[in-house]
mmCIF file of C-alpha atoms and ligand atoms in Angstrom:
data_model
loop_
_atom_site.group_PDB
_atom_site.id
_atom_site.type_symbol
_atom_site.label_atom_id
_atom_site.label_comp_id
_atom_site.label_asym_id
_atom_site.label_seq_id
_atom_site.Cartn_x
_atom_site.Cartn_y
_atom_site.Cartn_z
ATOM 1 C CA MET A 7 -9.521 7.094 10.971
ATOM 2 C CA HIS A 8 -12.747 6.205 9.165
ATOM 3 C CA GLY A 9 -13.042 2.403 8.959
ATOM 4 C CA THR A 10 -15.461 -0.631 8.787
ATOM 5 C CA PRO A 11 -15.705 -1.944 12.349
ATOM 6 C CA HIS A 12 -13.293 -4.711 11.671
ATOM 7 C CA ARG A 13 -10.748 -2.592 9.496
ATOM 8 C CA THR A 14 -10.637 -5.168 7.030
ATOM 9 C CA GLY A 15 -10.174 -4.878 3.022
ATOM 10 C CA GLU A 16 -12.725 -8.353 3.098
ATOM 11 C CA GLU A 17 -15.525 -6.236 5.110
ATOM 12 C CA LEU A 18 -15.608 -2.979 3.136
ATOM 13 C CA GLU A 19 -15.335 -4.954 -0.257
ATOM 14 C CA SER A 20 -18.520 -6.582 1.134
ATOM 15 C CA ALA A 21 -20.469 -3.706 2.311
ATOM 16 C CA LEU A 22 -19.709 -2.262 -1.465
ATOM 17 C CA LEU A 23 -20.852 -5.620 -3.128
ATOM 18 C CA ALA A 24 -24.363 -5.438 -0.611
ATOM 19 C CA ALA A 25 -24.754 -1.816 -1.622
ATOM 20 C CA ALA A 26 -24.574 -2.318 -5.571
ATOM 21 C CA GLY A 27 -26.781 -5.708 -5.277
ATOM 22 C CA ARG A 28 -29.362 -3.343 -3.206
ATOM 23 C CA LEU A 29 -29.344 -0.687 -6.325
ATOM 24 C CA GLY A 30 -29.095 -3.831 -8.809
ATOM 25 C CA ILE A 31 -26.003 -3.034 -10.521
ATOM 26 C CA ASP A 32 -24.571 -5.804 -12.200
ATOM 27 C CA ILE A 33 -20.877 -6.560 -11.537
ATOM 28 C CA MET A 34 -18.976 -8.654 -13.813
ATOM 29 C CA THR A 35 -15.874 -10.369 -12.285
ATOM 30 C CA GLY A 36 -13.282 -12.354 -14.371
ATOM 31 C CA ALA A 37 -13.684 -10.270 -17.154
ATOM 32 C CA THR A 38 -10.307 -8.336 -18.036
ATOM 33 C CA ALA A 39 -10.942 -5.314 -20.381
ATOM 34 C CA THR A 40 -8.582 -5.199 -22.922
ATOM 35 C CA ASP A 41 -9.435 -2.274 -25.365
ATOM 36 C CA LEU A 42 -11.082 1.063 -25.551
ATOM 37 C CA PHE A 43 -13.061 2.350 -28.538
ATOM 38 C CA ALA A 44 -12.731 5.959 -29.049
ATOM 39 C CA GLN A 45 -13.908 8.626 -31.412
ATOM 40 C CA SER A 46 -11.361 10.893 -32.744
ATOM 41 C CA ASP A 47 -12.634 13.916 -30.319
ATOM 42 C CA GLY A 48 -11.768 11.247 -27.186
ATOM 43 C CA ARG A 49 -15.093 10.143 -26.705
ATOM 44 C CA VAL A 50 -15.009 6.731 -25.425
ATOM 45 C CA SER A 51 -17.890 4.533 -26.921
ATOM 46 C CA ALA A 52 -17.000 0.901 -26.091
ATOM 47 C CA VAL A 53 -15.074 -1.370 -23.880
ATOM 48 C CA ARG A 54 -13.845 -5.044 -25.143
ATOM 49 C CA PHE A 55 -13.278 -7.473 -22.636
ATOM 50 C CA VAL A 56 -12.045 -11.300 -22.419
ATOM 51 C CA ARG A 57 -13.333 -13.792 -20.469
ATOM 52 C CA PRO A 58 -11.395 -16.511 -18.691
ATOM 53 C CA ASP A 59 -12.271 -19.122 -21.715
ATOM 54 C CA GLY A 60 -11.083 -16.701 -23.953
ATOM 55 C CA ALA A 61 -13.967 -15.198 -24.963
ATOM 56 C CA ARG A 62 -14.266 -11.959 -25.853
ATOM 57 C CA GLU A 63 -17.257 -9.697 -25.858
ATOM 58 C CA THR A 64 -17.719 -5.603 -26.253
ATOM 59 C CA VAL A 65 -20.056 -3.516 -24.624
ATOM 60 C CA GLY A 66 -20.967 0.257 -25.589
ATOM 61 C CA CYS A 67 -20.849 2.817 -23.202
ATOM 62 C CA ASP A 68 -22.106 6.430 -22.850
ATOM 63 C CA ALA A 69 -19.607 7.219 -19.945
ATOM 64 C CA LEU A 70 -16.673 5.351 -18.666
ATOM 65 C CA VAL A 71 -15.347 5.322 -14.927
ATOM 66 C CA PHE A 72 -11.542 3.986 -14.539
ATOM 67 C CA ALA A 73 -11.416 2.224 -11.288
ATOM 68 C CA CYS A 74 -8.819 -0.195 -12.375
ATOM 69 C CA CYS A 75 -5.749 1.409 -10.034
ATOM 70 C CA GLY A 76 -2.410 1.962 -10.759
ATOM 71 C CA PHE A 77 0.123 0.082 -12.333
ATOM 72 C CA GLY A 78 1.842 -1.934 -9.514
ATOM 73 C CA GLY A 79 1.067 -5.271 -11.507
ATOM 74 C CA ASP A 80 3.188 -4.183 -14.169
ATOM 75 C CA LYS A 81 7.036 -4.865 -13.025
ATOM 76 C CA GLU A 82 8.362 -3.148 -16.323
ATOM 77 C CA MET A 83 6.067 0.034 -15.803
ATOM 78 C CA VAL A 84 7.105 0.072 -12.375
ATOM 79 C CA ARG A 85 10.796 -0.069 -13.106
ATOM 80 C CA ARG A 86 10.428 2.891 -15.566
ATOM 81 C CA GLU A 87 8.311 4.945 -13.219
ATOM 82 C CA ILE A 88 9.591 4.045 -9.767
ATOM 83 C CA PRO A 89 12.703 2.313 -10.086
ATOM 84 C CA GLU A 90 13.532 2.791 -6.443
ATOM 85 C CA ILE A 91 10.683 -0.030 -5.456
ATOM 86 C CA ALA A 92 10.946 -2.358 -8.730
ATOM 87 C CA ASP A 93 12.674 -5.089 -6.540
ATOM 88 C CA ALA A 94 9.969 -4.998 -3.955
ATOM 89 C CA GLU A 95 7.091 -7.226 -3.981
ATOM 90 C CA PHE A 96 3.938 -6.229 -4.900
ATOM 91 C CA TRP A 97 0.919 -6.909 -2.677
ATOM 92 C CA GLY A 98 -1.780 -5.433 -4.550
ATOM 93 C CA HIS A 99 -3.948 -6.547 -6.937
ATOM 94 C CA VAL A 100 -2.128 -8.300 -9.607
ATOM 95 C CA GLY A 101 -4.334 -7.422 -12.343
ATOM 96 C CA ASN A 102 -3.617 -3.505 -11.788
ATOM 97 C CA LYS A 103 -1.008 -3.468 -14.856
ATOM 98 C CA GLY A 104 -1.551 0.445 -15.603
ATOM 99 C CA ASP A 105 -4.051 0.200 -18.199
ATOM 100 C CA ALA A 106 -5.888 3.360 -17.050
ATOM 101 C CA VAL A 107 -2.763 5.523 -17.788
ATOM 102 C CA LYS A 108 -1.760 3.455 -20.627
ATOM 103 C CA TRP A 109 -5.490 4.043 -22.309
ATOM 104 C CA GLY A 110 -5.495 7.680 -21.092
ATOM 105 C CA ARG A 111 -2.095 8.495 -22.197
ATOM 106 C CA GLU A 112 -3.200 7.305 -25.762
ATOM 107 C CA LEU A 113 -6.605 9.616 -25.415
ATOM 108 C CA GLY A 114 -4.158 12.470 -24.813
ATOM 109 C CA ALA A 115 -4.841 12.543 -21.283
ATOM 110 C CA ALA A 116 -2.192 14.248 -18.603
ATOM 111 C CA VAL A 117 -0.727 12.356 -15.976
ATOM 112 C CA ALA A 118 1.134 13.484 -12.718
ATOM 113 C CA ASP A 119 3.183 12.161 -9.739
ATOM 114 C CA MET A 120 3.870 8.978 -11.464
ATOM 115 C CA GLY A 121 6.582 8.297 -8.644
ATOM 116 C CA SER A 122 3.892 8.142 -6.098
ATOM 117 C CA TYR A 123 3.384 5.075 -4.239
ATOM 118 C CA GLN A 124 2.080 3.695 -0.833
ATOM 119 C CA GLY A 125 5.063 1.394 0.326
ATOM 120 C CA HIS A 126 5.351 -0.839 3.451
ATOM 121 C CA GLY A 127 8.289 -1.313 5.551
ATOM 122 C CA ALA A 128 6.836 -4.430 7.640
ATOM 123 C CA VAL A 129 5.231 -7.102 5.569
ATOM 124 C CA ALA A 130 5.438 -10.272 7.217
ATOM 125 C CA VAL A 131 7.414 -12.627 5.605
ATOM 126 C CA PRO A 132 6.063 -14.979 4.112
ATOM 127 C CA TYR A 133 2.741 -14.397 5.210
ATOM 128 C CA GLY A 134 2.122 -11.360 3.430
ATOM 129 C CA ASN A 135 0.482 -9.337 6.342
ATOM 130 C CA PRO A 136 1.205 -5.947 7.032
ATOM 131 C CA LEU A 137 2.828 -5.915 10.807
ATOM 132 C CA ASN A 138 1.164 -3.006 13.088
ATOM 133 C CA TRP A 139 3.329 0.047 12.617
ATOM 134 C CA GLY A 140 2.328 0.588 16.237
ATOM 135 C CA VAL A 141 5.304 -1.552 17.578
ATOM 136 C CA LEU A 142 8.189 0.499 15.956
ATOM 137 C CA MET A 143 6.317 3.797 16.782
ATOM 138 C CA ASN A 144 6.309 2.758 20.433
ATOM 139 C CA GLY A 145 10.117 2.003 20.598
ATOM 140 C CA GLY A 146 10.393 -1.410 19.109
ATOM 141 C CA TYR A 147 13.274 -1.167 16.004
ATOM 142 C CA GLN A 148 14.122 -2.967 13.102
ATOM 143 C CA VAL A 149 17.650 -5.174 12.608
ATOM 144 C CA ASN A 150 18.667 -6.789 9.633
ATOM 145 C CA SER A 151 20.241 -10.014 9.264
ATOM 146 C CA LEU A 152 23.598 -8.748 10.843
ATOM 147 C CA GLY A 153 21.446 -7.538 13.903
ATOM 148 C CA LEU A 154 21.911 -3.962 13.114
ATOM 149 C CA ARG A 155 19.536 -1.064 12.861
ATOM 150 C CA PHE A 156 19.627 0.345 9.291
ATOM 151 C CA SER A 157 17.353 3.317 9.890
ATOM 152 C CA ASN A 158 15.027 6.047 11.459
ATOM 153 C CA GLU A 159 12.036 3.481 11.337
ATOM 154 C CA ILE A 160 9.544 5.752 12.256
ATOM 155 C CA ARG A 161 10.174 8.337 9.674
ATOM 156 C CA GLY A 162 6.791 6.658 8.023
ATOM 157 C CA TYR A 163 5.887 3.190 7.012
ATOM 158 C CA SER A 164 5.527 3.885 3.157
ATOM 159 C CA GLU A 165 9.104 5.411 2.826
ATOM 160 C CA GLN A 166 10.459 2.579 5.248
ATOM 161 C CA ALA A 167 9.751 -0.032 2.176
ATOM 162 C CA VAL A 168 12.879 1.212 0.274
ATOM 163 C CA GLU A 169 15.145 1.118 3.219
ATOM 164 C CA VAL A 170 14.123 -2.488 4.209
ATOM 165 C CA ILE A 171 14.666 -3.838 0.599
ATOM 166 C CA ALA A 172 18.257 -2.360 0.664
ATOM 167 C CA GLN A 173 19.103 -4.693 3.333
ATOM 168 C CA PRO A 174 20.424 -8.133 2.573
ATOM 169 C CA GLY A 175 17.797 -10.805 1.480
ATOM 170 C CA ARG A 176 16.103 -7.728 1.088
ATOM 171 C CA VAL A 177 14.519 -8.735 4.879
ATOM 172 C CA ALA A 178 14.595 -7.328 8.222
ATOM 173 C CA TRP A 179 12.997 -8.212 11.812
ATOM 174 C CA ASP A 180 10.738 -5.982 13.800
ATOM 175 C CA ILE A 181 12.185 -6.078 17.381
ATOM 176 C CA TYR A 182 9.420 -5.409 20.191
ATOM 177 C CA ASP A 183 7.999 -7.057 23.499
ATOM 178 C CA GLU A 184 4.471 -7.964 24.744
ATOM 179 C CA GLY A 185 4.328 -4.666 26.240
ATOM 180 C CA ARG A 186 4.409 -3.396 22.717
ATOM 181 C CA GLU A 187 2.440 -6.255 21.532
ATOM 182 C CA ARG A 188 -0.502 -5.837 24.023
ATOM 183 C CA PRO A 189 -2.262 -2.990 22.136
ATOM 184 C CA ILE A 190 -2.379 -4.640 18.605
ATOM 185 C CA LEU A 191 -3.642 -7.687 19.755
ATOM 186 C CA GLY A 192 -7.348 -8.605 18.238
ATOM 187 C CA PHE A 193 -6.219 -6.765 14.972
ATOM 188 C CA ALA A 194 -7.069 -8.902 11.983
ATOM 189 C CA ASP A 195 -3.894 -8.683 10.187
ATOM 190 C CA TYR A 196 -1.532 -9.217 13.501
ATOM 191 C CA GLU A 197 -3.784 -11.922 14.873
ATOM 192 C CA ALA A 198 -3.297 -13.625 11.139
ATOM 193 C CA ILE A 199 0.458 -13.628 11.687
ATOM 194 C CA ARG A 200 0.228 -14.521 14.969
ATOM 195 C CA SER A 201 -1.863 -17.632 14.373
ATOM 196 C CA LEU A 202 0.422 -18.841 11.534
ATOM 197 C CA GLY A 203 3.578 -18.591 13.511
ATOM 198 C CA GLY A 204 5.065 -15.384 12.637
ATOM 199 C CA VAL A 205 5.753 -14.123 15.871
ATOM 200 C CA ARG A 206 8.899 -15.380 17.703
ATOM 201 C CA LYS A 207 9.145 -14.933 21.178
ATOM 202 C CA ALA A 208 11.848 -15.568 23.410
ATOM 203 C CA ALA A 209 12.586 -14.843 27.221
ATOM 204 C CA SER A 210 15.968 -13.044 26.506
ATOM 205 C CA LEU A 211 17.110 -11.360 23.690
ATOM 206 C CA ARG A 212 20.289 -13.683 23.024
ATOM 207 C CA GLU A 213 17.366 -16.495 22.840
ATOM 208 C CA LEU A 214 15.312 -14.610 20.536
ATOM 209 C CA ALA A 215 18.323 -13.953 18.105
ATOM 210 C CA VAL A 216 19.199 -17.793 18.450
ATOM 211 C CA LEU A 217 15.496 -18.418 16.802
ATOM 212 C CA LEU A 218 16.058 -15.711 14.248
ATOM 213 C CA GLY A 219 19.332 -17.209 13.354
ATOM 214 C CA ILE A 220 21.144 -13.449 13.625
ATOM 215 C CA PRO A 221 24.251 -12.732 15.618
ATOM 216 C CA ALA A 222 23.029 -12.885 19.330
ATOM 217 C CA ASP A 223 26.095 -10.039 20.117
ATOM 218 C CA ALA A 224 25.138 -7.767 17.640
ATOM 219 C CA LEU A 225 21.551 -7.631 18.684
ATOM 220 C CA ALA A 226 22.844 -7.264 22.377
ATOM 221 C CA ARG A 227 25.001 -4.492 21.185
ATOM 222 C CA THR A 228 22.395 -2.773 19.152
ATOM 223 C CA ASP A 229 19.537 -3.020 22.144
ATOM 224 C CA ALA A 230 22.359 -1.370 24.408
ATOM 225 C CA GLU A 231 22.488 1.436 22.051
ATOM 226 C CA VAL A 232 19.004 2.311 22.119
ATOM 227 C CA ASN A 233 18.633 1.821 25.764
ATOM 228 C CA LEU A 234 21.295 5.074 25.760
ATOM 229 C CA LEU A 235 18.959 6.795 23.298
ATOM 230 C CA ARG A 236 15.691 6.060 25.322
ATOM 231 C CA GLU A 237 17.562 8.307 28.254
ATOM 232 C CA GLY A 238 18.889 10.636 25.847
ATOM 233 C CA LYS A 239 22.286 9.697 26.012
ATOM 234 C CA GLY A 240 24.419 9.950 22.689
ATOM 235 C CA GLU A 241 23.051 10.653 19.106
ATOM 236 C CA ASP A 242 21.345 8.180 16.414
ATOM 237 C CA LEU A 243 22.898 7.948 13.652
ATOM 238 C CA TRP A 244 19.609 7.836 11.744
ATOM 239 C CA GLU A 245 18.358 10.888 13.694
ATOM 240 C CA ARG A 246 15.609 8.642 15.422
ATOM 241 C CA SER A 247 14.841 9.985 19.107
ATOM 242 C CA PHE A 248 13.653 7.270 21.501
ATOM 243 C CA LEU A 249 13.348 9.376 24.237
ATOM 244 C CA GLY A 250 11.294 8.557 26.808
ATOM 245 C CA THR A 251 10.287 5.033 25.456
ATOM 246 C CA LEU A 252 10.461 2.218 27.647
ATOM 247 C CA LEU A 253 13.124 -0.585 27.550
ATOM 248 C CA LEU A 254 12.314 -3.912 25.715
ATOM 249 C CA GLN A 255 11.442 -6.434 28.482
ATOM 250 C CA ALA A 256 11.046 -10.022 28.478
ATOM 251 C CA ARG A 257 9.059 -11.384 26.614
ATOM 252 C CA PHE A 258 10.657 -10.311 23.495
ATOM 253 C CA CYS A 259 9.028 -10.554 20.447
ATOM 254 C CA ALA A 260 10.242 -10.521 16.564
ATOM 255 C CA VAL A 261 8.790 -10.633 12.961
ATOM 256 C CA LYS A 262 10.492 -11.139 9.828
ATOM 257 C CA VAL A 263 9.484 -8.471 7.480
ATOM 258 C CA THR A 264 10.339 -7.242 4.158
ATOM 259 C CA GLY A 265 9.307 -3.939 2.129
ATOM 260 C CA ALA A 266 6.578 -3.984 -0.191
ATOM 261 C CA LEU A 267 4.758 -2.019 -2.845
ATOM 262 C CA PHE A 268 1.034 -1.727 -1.792
ATOM 263 C CA HIS A 269 -0.031 0.552 -4.588
ATOM 264 C CA THR A 270 0.922 3.384 -7.254
ATOM 265 C CA GLN A 271 -0.499 6.664 -6.559
ATOM 266 C CA GLY A 272 0.516 8.556 -9.498
ATOM 267 C CA GLY A 273 -2.022 8.506 -12.389
ATOM 268 C CA LEU A 274 -4.632 10.538 -14.703
ATOM 269 C CA VAL A 275 -5.228 14.216 -13.592
ATOM 270 C CA ILE A 276 -8.935 15.045 -12.822
ATOM 271 C CA ASP A 277 -10.716 17.799 -12.064
ATOM 272 C CA THR A 278 -13.382 18.149 -9.162
ATOM 273 C CA ALA A 279 -15.844 16.329 -11.083
ATOM 274 C CA ALA A 280 -13.166 13.612 -11.785
ATOM 275 C CA ARG A 281 -12.952 14.463 -15.554
ATOM 276 C CA VAL A 282 -9.979 13.017 -16.888
ATOM 277 C CA LEU A 283 -8.286 16.068 -18.161
ATOM 278 C CA ARG A 284 -5.884 16.428 -21.496
ATOM 279 C CA THR A 285 -2.741 18.001 -21.400
ATOM 280 C CA ASP A 286 -4.296 21.094 -22.458
ATOM 281 C CA GLY A 287 -6.348 21.049 -19.238
ATOM 282 C CA SER A 288 -9.664 20.355 -21.102
ATOM 283 C CA PRO A 289 -11.617 17.424 -20.046
ATOM 284 C CA LEU A 290 -12.109 14.447 -22.350
ATOM 285 C CA PRO A 291 -15.609 14.037 -23.229
ATOM 286 C CA ASN A 292 -16.973 11.092 -21.047
ATOM 287 C CA LEU A 293 -13.941 9.519 -19.354
ATOM 288 C CA PHE A 294 -13.771 9.820 -15.177
ATOM 289 C CA ALA A 295 -11.044 8.219 -13.022
ATOM 290 C CA GLY A 296 -11.245 7.797 -9.268
ATOM 291 C CA GLY A 297 -9.057 5.522 -6.761
ATOM 292 C CA GLY A 298 -5.636 4.368 -7.659
ATOM 293 C CA ALA A 299 -6.349 5.141 -11.787
ATOM 294 C CA ALA A 300 -6.294 9.038 -11.115
ATOM 295 C CA ARG A 301 -3.411 11.194 -9.344
ATOM 296 C CA GLY A 302 -3.614 10.956 -5.802
ATOM 297 C CA LEU A 303 -3.188 13.295 -3.234
ATOM 298 C CA SER A 304 0.518 12.255 -1.720
ATOM 299 C CA GLY A 305 2.820 14.303 -3.648
ATOM 300 C CA PRO A 306 5.606 12.932 -5.896
ATOM 301 C CA SER A 307 7.416 10.132 -4.263
ATOM 302 C CA ASN A 308 6.907 7.816 -1.111
ATOM 303 C CA TRP A 309 6.992 10.207 1.716
ATOM 304 C CA GLY A 310 3.649 11.910 1.184
ATOM 305 C CA TYR A 311 1.687 8.735 1.852
ATOM 306 C CA PHE A 312 -0.870 9.262 4.606
ATOM 307 C CA SER A 313 -2.816 6.586 6.270
ATOM 308 C CA GLY A 314 -5.940 6.258 4.382
ATOM 309 C CA GLY A 315 -4.803 7.940 1.666
ATOM 310 C CA GLY A 316 -5.660 5.055 -0.629
ATOM 311 C CA LEU A 317 -8.983 4.128 0.526
ATOM 312 C CA LEU A 318 -9.921 7.920 0.752
ATOM 313 C CA THR A 319 -9.248 8.571 -2.745
ATOM 314 C CA ALA A 320 -10.766 5.064 -3.766
ATOM 315 C CA THR A 321 -14.057 5.864 -1.939
ATOM 316 C CA THR A 322 -14.521 9.832 -2.454
ATOM 317 C CA LEU A 323 -13.114 10.177 -5.815
ATOM 318 C CA GLY A 324 -14.912 6.992 -6.790
ATOM 319 C CA ARG A 325 -18.439 8.409 -5.374
ATOM 320 C CA MET A 326 -17.375 11.480 -7.205
ATOM 321 C CA ALA A 327 -16.603 9.508 -10.828
ATOM 322 C CA GLY A 328 -19.907 7.791 -10.353
ATOM 323 C CA ALA A 329 -21.659 10.800 -9.617
ATOM 324 C CA SER A 330 -20.446 12.485 -13.090
ATOM 325 C CA ALA A 331 -20.461 9.767 -14.988
ATOM 326 C CA ALA A 332 -24.628 9.269 -13.815
ATOM 327 C CA ARG A 333 -24.822 12.828 -14.304
ATOM 328 C CA LEU A 334 -23.749 12.930 -17.908
ATOM 329 C CA VAL A 335 -25.522 9.752 -18.813
ATOM 330 C CA PHE A 336 -28.816 10.448 -17.255
ATOM 331 C CA GLN A 337 -28.818 14.123 -17.413
ATOM 332 C CA ARG A 338 -29.922 14.371 -13.439
ATOM 333 C CA VAL A 339 -28.467 15.289 -10.370
ATOM 334 C CA THR A 340 -27.541 11.911 -8.275
HETATM 335 C C1 LIG B 685 -1.979 -5.253 1.594
HETATM 336 C C2 LIG B 685 -2.389 -3.645 1.589
HETATM 337 C C3 LIG B 685 -2.836 -2.797 2.369
HETATM 338 C C4 LIG B 685 -3.586 -1.813 2.270
HETATM 339 N N1 LIG B 685 -4.111 -0.968 3.373
HETATM 340 C C5 LIG B 685 -4.262 0.331 3.690
HETATM 341 C C6 LIG B 685 -5.432 0.935 4.398
HETATM 342 O O1 LIG B 685 -4.939 0.270 5.475
HETATM 343 N N2 LIG B 685 -5.894 2.278 4.251
HETATM 344 C C7 LIG B 685 -5.968 2.676 3.078
HETATM 345 O O2 LIG B 685 -6.658 3.724 2.625
HETATM 346 N N3 LIG B 685 -5.230 2.082 1.892
HETATM 347 C C8 LIG B 685 -4.663 0.787 1.990
HETATM 348 N N4 LIG B 685 -4.567 0.120 0.957
HETATM 349 C C9 LIG B 685 -3.958 0.827 -0.151
HETATM 350 C C10 LIG B 685 -6.131 0.652 -0.934
HETATM 351 O O3 LIG B 685 -6.113 -0.908 -0.736
HETATM 352 C C11 LIG B 685 -6.017 1.107 -2.693
HETATM 353 O O4 LIG B 685 -5.319 2.553 -2.332
HETATM 354 C C12 LIG B 685 -7.340 0.726 -3.039
HETATM 355 O O5 LIG B 685 -7.886 -0.448 -2.595
HETATM 356 C C13 LIG B 685 -7.320 1.651 -4.603
HETATM 357 O O6 LIG B 685 -8.781 1.276 -4.890
HETATM 358 P P1 LIG B 685 -8.772 1.077 -6.447
HETATM 359 O O7 LIG B 685 -10.471 0.823 -6.308
HETATM 360 O O8 LIG B 685 -8.464 2.361 -7.316
HETATM 361 O O9 LIG B 685 -7.993 -0.169 -6.670
HETATM 362 P P2 LIG B 685 -8.183 -1.788 -6.272
HETATM 363 O O10 LIG B 685 -8.908 -1.811 -5.025
HETATM 364 O O11 LIG B 685 -6.695 -2.334 -6.359
HETATM 365 O O12 LIG B 685 -9.256 -2.488 -7.388
HETATM 366 C C14 LIG B 685 -8.659 -2.285 -8.545
HETATM 367 C C15 LIG B 685 -9.482 -3.516 -9.578
HETATM 368 O O13 LIG B 685 -9.565 -3.213 -10.878
HETATM 369 C C16 LIG B 685 -9.117 -4.607 -11.642
HETATM 370 N N5 LIG B 685 -8.498 -4.638 -13.049
HETATM 371 C C17 LIG B 685 -7.445 -3.964 -12.749
HETATM 372 N N6 LIG B 685 -7.183 -3.457 -14.336
HETATM 373 C C18 LIG B 685 -8.445 -4.457 -15.304
HETATM 374 C C19 LIG B 685 -8.654 -4.605 -16.145
HETATM 375 N N7 LIG B 685 -8.092 -4.144 -17.221
HETATM 376 N N8 LIG B 685 -9.934 -5.054 -16.538
HETATM 377 C C20 LIG B 685 -10.672 -5.619 -15.632
HETATM 378 N N9 LIG B 685 -10.000 -5.119 -14.435
HETATM 379 C C21 LIG B 685 -9.155 -4.698 -14.249
HETATM 380 C C22 LIG B 685 -7.866 -5.119 -10.667
HETATM 381 O O14 LIG B 685 -7.717 -6.694 -10.811
HETATM 382 C C23 LIG B 685 -8.426 -5.049 -9.246
HETATM 383 O O15 LIG B 685 -9.516 -5.896 -8.918
HETATM 384 C C24 LIG B 685 -3.626 -1.068 0.909
HETATM 385 C C25 LIG B 685 -3.143 -1.797 -0.069
HETATM 386 C C26 LIG B 685 -2.696 -3.066 0.137
HETATM 387 C C27 LIG B 685 -2.128 -3.960 -1.109
#
């Protein structure tokens, strides 16, 4: 995938901030937009916002771009629109409370794919960093607190979130070994989990089970069953193929994980200029949307999410929305 050299959000944000700085664009932080002012034809004319000290200000606008993502930070809205993931922890920005959809609907905008979201089935507990999915793709597996597998772990990391939160305590353990760990050493998220002591290691599976506080016999049975599947013997209850993957070998590794909601992907329907469309398909006069505020590309549910799909819509739709807004305001092609 395309990404910044160290593949961290911090680095991406720094690059965007630096670009804005070079262009002399003012960025106001610590200000929450609370109200939009619009004319009867849907033209947005101003935004009111509140500062942390409670001071309220209003700023006029000729065009407005919604870049305030989806509604993962509004628990009730998630419960209404995507009940299956409402009990998962939300790991996106808590300020993402669905304002784009709420305001857009009031202006007569169409919304679509409201059940669409990016989940993650292996967020390290209690650290909050996603555990690299490679350990499962390369033949590791997940067990619950009973030491049992419960799903086809490799259907996709987004889909796996609901499987994990259905387990006792809403947690599971990724079980792998140092051979599977090697390729992910150096990834910032993994190093963070490691440095905080989140990766448990042991010389035997039995010892590992004791460390994790899960039944050792059950874990040993699970591992033996998986080993048969690796040789093509028997059929997996969850239809996962382990064929050709290597046995886990000492040292064994485990990380406690939960399923999380990363961001919602349903949102405002836009056209190819990122203009927000009304339910009749006509564009609102000066309203644009990108990123999680707009309907994403993942279809209606959790299974359509593809890696990079979140930042893809944030960066490309964001750029298109910005360019369209600038064209509208300055009447020139950027
Ligand atoms: C842990 C995690 C890992 C991820 N990993 C990846 C990945 O590897 N690849 C990928 O492509 N995507 C990934 N994503 C998804 C990606 O981060 C999002 O899709 C993307 O950040 C959305 O961009 P955005 O600009 O729409 O919203 P955000 O980046 O969420 O920014 C929206 C901002 O708007 C602010 N805001 C909201 N409402 C208001 C308001 N009323 N007034 C003022 N401010 C407001 C919010 O506080 C927030 O700061 C990940 C997400 C998470 C949570």
